[in-house]
Amino acid sequence: MSAEKSIFTKIMDGDIPAQKVYEDEDCICIKDISPQAPTHLLIIPRKPIPRLVDATVEDKALLGHLLLKVGDLARLSGVDEAFRVVINNGEGAGQTVFHLHLHLLGNKAFDEGSLGMH
């Protein structure tokens, strides 16, 4: 994990364009450029926490804010009756951008048995 700005920081700084869906003082939400479901949003904290495991007790309110935003964004996207939230932690779990982000996936049928599958 390098000190170089992540693609998400570059998006927040306006250096890289993205389809923003929502933003506030703590986070932004963008459409994923490689969607895994018809609705695939990324909720990204402005604070550059590399992985979920790197969050500290000082991040408690921010983490709660992110989860509440997932609910709000699910309602706004019309998927609040059925959606999946995914956080990849580390390369072995599929994390490719080392800036914490939550995937909101909806408008697709999911089942419990597919949790460990691609």
mmCIF file of N, CA and C in Angstrom:
data_model
loop_
_atom_site.group_PDB
_atom_site.id
_atom_site.type_symbol
_atom_site.label_atom_id
_atom_site.label_comp_id
_atom_site.label_asym_id
_atom_site.label_seq_id
_atom_site.Cartn_x
_atom_site.Cartn_y
_atom_site.Cartn_z
ATOM 1 N N MET A 1 0.850 -1.181 0.000
ATOM 2 C CA MET A 1 0.000 0.000 0.000
ATOM 3 C C MET A 1 0.888 1.234 0.000
ATOM 4 N N SER A 2 0.759 2.035 -1.035
ATOM 5 C CA SER A 2 1.647 3.185 -1.175
ATOM 6 C C SER A 2 0.983 4.460 -0.686
ATOM 7 N N ALA A 3 1.809 5.501 -0.571
ATOM 8 C CA ALA A 3 1.315 6.801 -0.129
ATOM 9 C C ALA A 3 0.742 7.590 -1.311
ATOM 10 N N GLU A 4 0.844 7.038 -2.508
ATOM 11 C CA GLU A 4 0.304 7.695 -3.696
ATOM 12 C C GLU A 4 -1.213 7.805 -3.561
ATOM 13 N N LYS A 5 -1.783 8.873 -4.126
ATOM 14 C CA LYS A 5 -3.232 9.058 -4.082
ATOM 15 C C LYS A 5 -3.944 7.907 -4.781
ATOM 16 N N SER A 6 -5.007 7.419 -4.167
ATOM 17 C CA SER A 6 -5.816 6.377 -4.798
ATOM 18 C C SER A 6 -6.665 7.001 -5.894
ATOM 19 N N ILE A 7 -7.185 6.146 -6.758
ATOM 20 C CA ILE A 7 -8.081 6.627 -7.811
ATOM 21 C C ILE A 7 -9.282 7.342 -7.192
ATOM 22 N N PHE A 8 -9.733 6.892 -6.024
ATOM 23 C CA PHE A 8 -10.882 7.524 -5.380
ATOM 24 C C PHE A 8 -10.536 8.928 -4.882
ATOM 25 N N THR A 9 -9.342 9.106 -4.347
ATOM 26 C CA THR A 9 -8.907 10.440 -3.925
ATOM 27 C C THR A 9 -8.806 11.351 -5.144
ATOM 28 N N LYS A 10 -8.300 10.819 -6.243
ATOM 29 C CA LYS A 10 -8.196 11.612 -7.478
ATOM 30 C C LYS A 10 -9.581 12.007 -7.988
ATOM 31 N N ILE A 11 -10.562 11.110 -7.852
ATOM 32 C CA ILE A 11 -11.941 11.437 -8.233
ATOM 33 C C ILE A 11 -12.472 12.545 -7.328
ATOM 34 N N MET A 12 -12.260 12.414 -6.014
ATOM 35 C CA MET A 12 -12.748 13.438 -5.075
ATOM 36 C C MET A 12 -12.075 14.786 -5.320
ATOM 37 N N ASP A 13 -10.806 14.765 -5.746
ATOM 38 C CA ASP A 13 -10.070 15.997 -6.037
ATOM 39 C C ASP A 13 -10.447 16.591 -7.394
ATOM 40 N N GLY A 14 -11.248 15.865 -8.184
ATOM 41 C CA GLY A 14 -11.646 16.357 -9.499
ATOM 42 C C GLY A 14 -10.633 16.071 -10.597
ATOM 43 N N ASP A 15 -9.618 15.259 -10.296
ATOM 44 C CA ASP A 15 -8.592 14.934 -11.290
ATOM 45 C C ASP A 15 -9.054 13.869 -12.284
ATOM 46 N N ILE A 16 -10.001 13.027 -11.866
ATOM 47 C CA ILE A 16 -10.536 11.962 -12.712
ATOM 48 C C ILE A 16 -12.058 12.079 -12.681
ATOM 49 N N PRO A 17 -12.704 12.054 -13.855
ATOM 50 C CA PRO A 17 -14.170 12.145 -13.865
ATOM 51 C C PRO A 17 -14.824 10.856 -13.383
ATOM 52 N N ALA A 18 -16.003 10.983 -12.810
ATOM 53 C CA ALA A 18 -16.797 9.834 -12.373
ATOM 54 C C ALA A 18 -18.255 10.254 -12.341
ATOM 55 N N GLN A 19 -19.140 9.281 -12.412
ATOM 56 C CA GLN A 19 -20.568 9.549 -12.315
ATOM 57 C C GLN A 19 -20.948 9.611 -10.847
ATOM 58 N N LYS A 20 -20.939 10.810 -10.281
ATOM 59 C CA LYS A 20 -21.297 10.979 -8.875
ATOM 60 C C LYS A 20 -22.806 10.891 -8.718
ATOM 61 N N VAL A 21 -23.202 10.156 -7.695
ATOM 62 C CA VAL A 21 -24.612 9.984 -7.368
ATOM 63 C C VAL A 21 -24.957 10.813 -6.133
ATOM 64 N N TYR A 22 -23.975 10.969 -5.235
ATOM 65 C CA TYR A 22 -24.197 11.643 -3.959
ATOM 66 C C TYR A 22 -22.846 12.068 -3.403
ATOM 67 N N GLU A 23 -22.858 13.161 -2.641
ATOM 68 C CA GLU A 23 -21.669 13.515 -1.874
ATOM 69 C C GLU A 23 -22.058 14.387 -0.693
ATOM 70 N N ASP A 24 -21.293 14.245 0.374
ATOM 71 C CA ASP A 24 -21.430 15.104 1.539
ATOM 72 C C ASP A 24 -20.034 15.335 2.099
ATOM 73 N N GLU A 25 -19.944 15.901 3.284
ATOM 74 C CA GLU A 25 -18.635 16.235 3.854
ATOM 75 C C GLU A 25 -17.823 14.998 4.243
ATOM 76 N N ASP A 26 -18.482 13.837 4.384
ATOM 77 C CA ASP A 26 -17.794 12.627 4.831
ATOM 78 C C ASP A 26 -17.547 11.580 3.746
ATOM 79 N N CYS A 27 -18.348 11.607 2.675
ATOM 80 C CA CYS A 27 -18.231 10.545 1.670
ATOM 81 C C CYS A 27 -18.759 10.995 0.316
ATOM 82 N N ILE A 28 -18.449 10.182 -0.678
ATOM 83 C CA ILE A 28 -19.054 10.354 -1.997
ATOM 84 C C ILE A 28 -19.606 9.003 -2.428
ATOM 85 N N CYS A 29 -20.495 9.037 -3.389
ATOM 86 C CA CYS A 29 -21.033 7.825 -3.981
ATOM 87 C C CYS A 29 -20.943 7.986 -5.486
ATOM 88 N N ILE A 30 -20.354 6.981 -6.141
ATOM 89 C CA ILE A 30 -20.224 6.996 -7.593
ATOM 90 C C ILE A 30 -20.742 5.683 -8.161
ATOM 91 N N LYS A 31 -21.058 5.705 -9.457
ATOM 92 C CA LYS A 31 -21.412 4.474 -10.149
ATOM 93 C C LYS A 31 -20.128 3.724 -10.458
ATOM 94 N N ASP A 32 -20.148 2.409 -10.255
ATOM 95 C CA ASP A 32 -18.978 1.577 -10.555
ATOM 96 C C ASP A 32 -18.793 1.508 -12.074
ATOM 97 N N ILE A 33 -17.536 1.633 -12.533
ATOM 98 C CA ILE A 33 -17.282 1.597 -13.977
ATOM 99 C C ILE A 33 -17.282 0.169 -14.535
ATOM 100 N N SER A 34 -17.242 -0.827 -13.675
ATOM 101 C CA SER A 34 -17.345 -2.235 -14.080
ATOM 102 C C SER A 34 -18.441 -2.898 -13.248
ATOM 103 N N PRO A 35 -19.691 -2.535 -13.489
ATOM 104 C CA PRO A 35 -20.770 -3.011 -12.618
ATOM 105 C C PRO A 35 -20.938 -4.526 -12.623
ATOM 106 N N GLN A 36 -21.153 -5.065 -11.430
ATOM 107 C CA GLN A 36 -21.398 -6.495 -11.246
ATOM 108 C C GLN A 36 -22.890 -6.783 -11.076
ATOM 109 N N ALA A 37 -23.701 -5.730 -11.132
ATOM 110 C CA ALA A 37 -25.157 -5.834 -11.037
ATOM 111 C C ALA A 37 -25.727 -4.600 -11.729
ATOM 112 N N PRO A 38 -26.996 -4.636 -12.128
ATOM 113 C CA PRO A 38 -27.586 -3.462 -12.780
ATOM 114 C C PRO A 38 -27.447 -2.177 -11.955
ATOM 115 N N THR A 39 -27.578 -2.287 -10.648
ATOM 116 C CA THR A 39 -27.270 -1.173 -9.746
ATOM 117 C C THR A 39 -25.989 -1.552 -9.022
ATOM 118 N N HIS A 40 -24.922 -0.772 -9.237
ATOM 119 C CA HIS A 40 -23.644 -1.029 -8.566
ATOM 120 C C HIS A 40 -23.020 0.320 -8.243
ATOM 121 N N LEU A 41 -23.166 0.710 -6.984
ATOM 122 C CA LEU A 41 -22.640 1.986 -6.509
ATOM 123 C C LEU A 41 -21.485 1.741 -5.547
ATOM 124 N N LEU A 42 -20.575 2.693 -5.486
ATOM 125 C CA LEU A 42 -19.462 2.655 -4.540
ATOM 126 C C LEU A 42 -19.625 3.816 -3.576
ATOM 127 N N ILE A 43 -19.649 3.522 -2.291
ATOM 128 C CA ILE A 43 -19.729 4.546 -1.254
ATOM 129 C C ILE A 43 -18.334 4.638 -0.654
ATOM 130 N N ILE A 44 -17.730 5.823 -0.761
ATOM 131 C CA ILE A 44 -16.316 5.996 -0.454
ATOM 132 C C ILE A 44 -16.136 7.105 0.577
ATOM 133 N N PRO A 45 -15.491 6.810 1.691
ATOM 134 C CA PRO A 45 -15.240 7.878 2.663
ATOM 135 C C PRO A 45 -14.190 8.845 2.117
ATOM 136 N N ARG A 46 -14.326 10.101 2.456
ATOM 137 C CA ARG A 46 -13.306 11.082 2.044
ATOM 138 C C ARG A 46 -11.980 10.805 2.755
ATOM 139 N N LYS A 47 -12.064 10.293 3.979
ATOM 140 C CA LYS A 47 -10.852 9.940 4.709
ATOM 141 C C LYS A 47 -10.247 8.699 4.050
ATOM 142 N N PRO A 48 -8.976 8.743 3.676
ATOM 143 C CA PRO A 48 -8.371 7.608 2.979
ATOM 144 C C PRO A 48 -7.925 6.480 3.908
ATOM 145 N N ILE A 49 -8.868 5.655 4.328
ATOM 146 C CA ILE A 49 -8.580 4.463 5.132
ATOM 147 C C ILE A 49 -8.279 3.347 4.131
ATOM 148 N N PRO A 50 -7.074 2.760 4.162
ATOM 149 C CA PRO A 50 -6.729 1.767 3.136
ATOM 150 C C PRO A 50 -7.656 0.553 3.097
ATOM 151 N N ARG A 51 -7.921 -0.064 4.249
ATOM 152 C CA ARG A 51 -8.752 -1.270 4.329
ATOM 153 C C ARG A 51 -9.636 -1.143 5.567
ATOM 154 N N LEU A 52 -10.695 -1.914 5.610
ATOM 155 C CA LEU A 52 -11.569 -1.879 6.783
ATOM 156 C C LEU A 52 -10.789 -2.194 8.052
ATOM 157 N N VAL A 53 -9.879 -3.144 7.980
ATOM 158 C CA VAL A 53 -9.099 -3.534 9.152
ATOM 159 C C VAL A 53 -8.202 -2.394 9.650
ATOM 160 N N ASP A 54 -7.970 -1.387 8.823
ATOM 161 C CA ASP A 54 -7.143 -0.244 9.215
ATOM 162 C C ASP A 54 -7.945 0.852 9.919
ATOM 163 N N ALA A 55 -9.260 0.713 9.958
ATOM 164 C CA ALA A 55 -10.091 1.695 10.661
ATOM 165 C C ALA A 55 -9.821 1.589 12.162
ATOM 166 N N THR A 56 -9.959 2.713 12.839
ATOM 167 C CA THR A 56 -9.732 2.760 14.279
ATOM 168 C C THR A 56 -11.006 3.190 14.991
ATOM 169 N N VAL A 57 -10.955 3.205 16.304
ATOM 170 C CA VAL A 57 -12.114 3.641 17.091
ATOM 171 C C VAL A 57 -12.500 5.079 16.729
ATOM 172 N N GLU A 58 -11.533 5.882 16.294
ATOM 173 C CA GLU A 58 -11.834 7.258 15.872
ATOM 174 C C GLU A 58 -12.699 7.279 14.605
ATOM 175 N N ASP A 59 -12.737 6.182 13.874
ATOM 176 C CA ASP A 59 -13.514 6.098 12.630
ATOM 177 C C ASP A 59 -14.924 5.552 12.849
ATOM 178 N N LYS A 60 -15.277 5.294 14.099
ATOM 179 C CA LYS A 60 -16.565 4.673 14.420
ATOM 180 C C LYS A 60 -17.744 5.452 13.834
ATOM 181 N N ALA A 61 -17.788 6.747 14.032
ATOM 182 C CA ALA A 61 -18.905 7.551 13.513
ATOM 183 C C ALA A 61 -18.914 7.539 11.987
ATOM 184 N N LEU A 62 -17.741 7.614 11.377
ATOM 185 C CA LEU A 62 -17.652 7.588 9.915
ATOM 186 C C LEU A 62 -18.173 6.264 9.366
ATOM 187 N N LEU A 63 -17.785 5.155 9.978
ATOM 188 C CA LEU A 63 -18.250 3.847 9.522
ATOM 189 C C LEU A 63 -19.768 3.738 9.644
ATOM 190 N N GLY A 64 -20.323 4.231 10.724
ATOM 191 C CA GLY A 64 -21.779 4.247 10.881
ATOM 192 C C GLY A 64 -22.441 5.111 9.823
ATOM 193 N N HIS A 65 -21.837 6.261 9.532
ATOM 194 C CA HIS A 65 -22.353 7.164 8.503
ATOM 195 C C HIS A 65 -22.397 6.458 7.149
ATOM 196 N N LEU A 66 -21.338 5.729 6.822
ATOM 197 C CA LEU A 66 -21.282 5.028 5.543
ATOM 198 C C LEU A 66 -22.409 4.009 5.422
ATOM 199 N N LEU A 67 -22.671 3.255 6.488
ATOM 200 C CA LEU A 67 -23.742 2.258 6.444
ATOM 201 C C LEU A 67 -25.120 2.914 6.343
ATOM 202 N N LEU A 68 -25.317 4.022 7.043
ATOM 203 C CA LEU A 68 -26.595 4.733 6.923
ATOM 204 C C LEU A 68 -26.776 5.274 5.505
ATOM 205 N N LYS A 69 -25.698 5.734 4.884
ATOM 206 C CA LYS A 69 -25.765 6.232 3.504
ATOM 207 C C LYS A 69 -26.108 5.101 2.547
ATOM 208 N N VAL A 70 -25.605 3.891 2.801
ATOM 209 C CA VAL A 70 -25.963 2.747 1.966
ATOM 210 C C VAL A 70 -27.486 2.603 1.953
ATOM 211 N N GLY A 71 -28.115 2.664 3.132
ATOM 212 C CA GLY A 71 -29.568 2.556 3.205
ATOM 213 C C GLY A 71 -30.267 3.670 2.438
ATOM 214 N N ASP A 72 -29.796 4.903 2.625
ATOM 215 C CA ASP A 72 -30.381 6.044 1.905
ATOM 216 C C ASP A 72 -30.247 5.860 0.396
ATOM 217 N N LEU A 73 -29.050 5.473 -0.047
ATOM 218 C CA LEU A 73 -28.789 5.323 -1.481
ATOM 219 C C LEU A 73 -29.550 4.140 -2.067
ATOM 220 N N ALA A 74 -29.759 3.102 -1.282
ATOM 221 C CA ALA A 74 -30.576 1.974 -1.741
ATOM 222 C C ALA A 74 -32.011 2.438 -1.978
ATOM 223 N N ARG A 75 -32.543 3.239 -1.041
ATOM 224 C CA ARG A 75 -33.894 3.787 -1.217
ATOM 225 C C ARG A 75 -33.960 4.672 -2.455
ATOM 226 N N LEU A 76 -32.998 5.572 -2.605
ATOM 227 C CA LEU A 76 -32.975 6.484 -3.762
ATOM 228 C C LEU A 76 -32.852 5.729 -5.077
ATOM 229 N N SER A 77 -32.169 4.587 -5.058
ATOM 230 C CA SER A 77 -31.962 3.794 -6.274
ATOM 231 C C SER A 77 -33.092 2.801 -6.523
ATOM 232 N N GLY A 78 -34.034 2.717 -5.584
ATOM 233 C CA GLY A 78 -35.168 1.811 -5.748
ATOM 234 C C GLY A 78 -34.846 0.351 -5.497
ATOM 235 N N VAL A 79 -33.770 0.086 -4.736
ATOM 236 C CA VAL A 79 -33.392 -1.302 -4.456
ATOM 237 C C VAL A 79 -33.472 -1.624 -2.970
ATOM 238 N N ASP A 80 -34.172 -0.781 -2.203
ATOM 239 C CA ASP A 80 -34.172 -0.938 -0.753
ATOM 240 C C ASP A 80 -34.844 -2.218 -0.261
ATOM 241 N N GLU A 81 -35.578 -2.921 -1.101
ATOM 242 C CA GLU A 81 -36.191 -4.182 -0.681
ATOM 243 C C GLU A 81 -35.219 -5.356 -0.783
ATOM 244 N N ALA A 82 -34.202 -5.238 -1.635
ATOM 245 C CA ALA A 82 -33.246 -6.338 -1.803
ATOM 246 C C ALA A 82 -31.956 -5.800 -2.423
ATOM 247 N N PHE A 83 -30.904 -5.800 -1.621
ATOM 248 C CA PHE A 83 -29.604 -5.376 -2.127
ATOM 249 C C PHE A 83 -28.516 -6.056 -1.321
ATOM 250 N N ARG A 84 -27.308 -5.979 -1.831
ATOM 251 C CA ARG A 84 -26.150 -6.569 -1.160
ATOM 252 C C ARG A 84 -25.121 -5.471 -0.949
ATOM 253 N N VAL A 85 -24.440 -5.523 0.196
ATOM 254 C CA VAL A 85 -23.341 -4.610 0.517
ATOM 255 C C VAL A 85 -22.089 -5.458 0.663
ATOM 256 N N VAL A 86 -21.024 -5.058 -0.028
ATOM 257 C CA VAL A 86 -19.776 -5.819 0.009
ATOM 258 C C VAL A 86 -18.632 -4.874 0.349
ATOM 259 N N ILE A 87 -17.769 -5.320 1.257
ATOM 260 C CA ILE A 87 -16.517 -4.631 1.552
ATOM 261 C C ILE A 87 -15.412 -5.664 1.385
ATOM 262 N N ASN A 88 -14.537 -5.439 0.425
ATOM 263 C CA ASN A 88 -13.390 -6.321 0.230
ATOM 264 C C ASN A 88 -12.251 -5.780 1.083
ATOM 265 N N ASN A 89 -11.623 -6.645 1.858
ATOM 266 C CA ASN A 89 -10.517 -6.239 2.730
ATOM 267 C C ASN A 89 -9.261 -7.001 2.333
ATOM 268 N N GLY A 90 -8.389 -6.360 1.589
ATOM 269 C CA GLY A 90 -7.130 -6.968 1.185
ATOM 270 C C GLY A 90 -7.193 -7.588 -0.195
ATOM 271 N N GLU A 91 -6.009 -7.725 -0.785
ATOM 272 C CA GLU A 91 -5.891 -8.248 -2.140
ATOM 273 C C GLU A 91 -6.494 -9.642 -2.272
ATOM 274 N N GLY A 92 -6.281 -10.496 -1.282
ATOM 275 C CA GLY A 92 -6.807 -11.856 -1.321
ATOM 276 C C GLY A 92 -8.330 -11.914 -1.302
ATOM 277 N N ALA A 93 -8.964 -10.836 -0.873
ATOM 278 C CA ALA A 93 -10.427 -10.762 -0.849
ATOM 279 C C ALA A 93 -10.977 -10.029 -2.073
ATOM 280 N N GLY A 94 -10.083 -9.644 -2.983
ATOM 281 C CA GLY A 94 -10.532 -8.975 -4.201
ATOM 282 C C GLY A 94 -10.417 -7.462 -4.171
ATOM 283 N N GLN A 95 -9.829 -6.894 -3.129
ATOM 284 C CA GLN A 95 -9.684 -5.441 -3.072
ATOM 285 C C GLN A 95 -8.604 -5.010 -4.062
ATOM 286 N N THR A 96 -8.947 -4.096 -4.952
ATOM 287 C CA THR A 96 -7.986 -3.610 -5.949
ATOM 288 C C THR A 96 -7.616 -2.151 -5.729
ATOM 289 N N VAL A 97 -8.487 -1.402 -5.064
ATOM 290 C CA VAL A 97 -8.181 -0.008 -4.721
ATOM 291 C C VAL A 97 -8.084 0.051 -3.203
ATOM 292 N N PHE A 98 -6.914 0.430 -2.705
ATOM 293 C CA PHE A 98 -6.686 0.429 -1.262
ATOM 294 C C PHE A 98 -7.079 1.758 -0.638
ATOM 295 N N HIS A 99 -8.374 2.020 -0.749
ATOM 296 C CA HIS A 99 -9.077 3.134 -0.122
ATOM 297 C C HIS A 99 -10.442 2.526 0.185
ATOM 298 N N LEU A 100 -10.745 2.346 1.462
ATOM 299 C CA LEU A 100 -11.988 1.702 1.877
ATOM 300 C C LEU A 100 -13.162 2.176 1.034
ATOM 301 N N HIS A 101 -13.981 1.234 0.603
ATOM 302 C CA HIS A 101 -15.204 1.568 -0.126
ATOM 303 C C HIS A 101 -16.201 0.437 0.025
ATOM 304 N N LEU A 102 -17.473 0.781 -0.018
ATOM 305 C CA LEU A 102 -18.558 -0.176 0.110
ATOM 306 C C LEU A 102 -19.244 -0.303 -1.238
ATOM 307 N N HIS A 103 -19.467 -1.542 -1.661
ATOM 308 C CA HIS A 103 -20.189 -1.807 -2.899
ATOM 309 C C HIS A 103 -21.661 -2.008 -2.542
ATOM 310 N N LEU A 104 -22.541 -1.262 -3.197
ATOM 311 C CA LEU A 104 -23.985 -1.445 -3.074
ATOM 312 C C LEU A 104 -24.456 -2.052 -4.391
ATOM 313 N N LEU A 105 -24.949 -3.283 -4.315
ATOM 314 C CA LEU A 105 -25.372 -4.019 -5.506
ATOM 315 C C LEU A 105 -26.856 -4.325 -5.420
ATOM 316 N N GLY A 106 -27.570 -4.059 -6.499
ATOM 317 C CA GLY A 106 -29.004 -4.311 -6.497
ATOM 318 C C GLY A 106 -29.542 -4.574 -7.888
ATOM 319 N N ASN A 107 -30.848 -4.840 -7.966
ATOM 320 C CA ASN A 107 -31.545 -5.182 -9.207
ATOM 321 C C ASN A 107 -30.989 -6.464 -9.814
ATOM 322 N N LYS A 108 -30.609 -7.380 -8.937
ATOM 323 C CA LYS A 108 -30.095 -8.684 -9.342
ATOM 324 C C LYS A 108 -30.470 -9.657 -8.228
ATOM 325 N N ALA A 109 -30.798 -10.887 -8.589
ATOM 326 C CA ALA A 109 -31.121 -11.895 -7.580
ATOM 327 C C ALA A 109 -29.833 -12.427 -6.962
ATOM 328 N N PHE A 110 -29.753 -12.416 -5.644
ATOM 329 C CA PHE A 110 -28.621 -12.947 -4.912
ATOM 330 C C PHE A 110 -29.114 -14.078 -4.019
ATOM 331 N N ASP A 111 -28.239 -14.997 -3.713
ATOM 332 C CA ASP A 111 -28.593 -16.014 -2.732
ATOM 333 C C ASP A 111 -27.411 -16.179 -1.788
ATOM 334 N N GLU A 112 -27.703 -16.703 -0.627
ATOM 335 C CA GLU A 112 -26.689 -16.871 0.421
ATOM 336 C C GLU A 112 -25.516 -17.733 -0.048
ATOM 337 N N GLY A 113 -25.806 -18.724 -0.895
ATOM 338 C CA GLY A 113 -24.763 -19.629 -1.373
ATOM 339 C C GLY A 113 -23.749 -18.983 -2.297
ATOM 340 N N SER A 114 -24.049 -17.782 -2.815
ATOM 341 C CA SER A 114 -23.115 -17.134 -3.739
ATOM 342 C C SER A 114 -22.185 -16.149 -3.041
ATOM 343 N N LEU A 115 -22.198 -16.116 -1.719
ATOM 344 C CA LEU A 115 -21.366 -15.156 -1.004
ATOM 345 C C LEU A 115 -19.882 -15.336 -1.262
ATOM 346 N N GLY A 116 -19.413 -16.555 -1.390
ATOM 347 C CA GLY A 116 -17.998 -16.791 -1.592
ATOM 348 C C GLY A 116 -17.621 -17.004 -3.046
ATOM 349 N N MET A 117 -18.524 -16.701 -3.966
ATOM 350 C CA MET A 117 -18.275 -16.927 -5.378
ATOM 351 C C MET A 117 -18.123 -15.600 -6.107
ATOM 352 N N HIS A 118 -17.530 -15.646 -7.286
ATOM 353 C CA HIS A 118 -17.403 -14.436 -8.116
ATOM 354 C C HIS A 118 -18.711 -14.163 -8.801
#
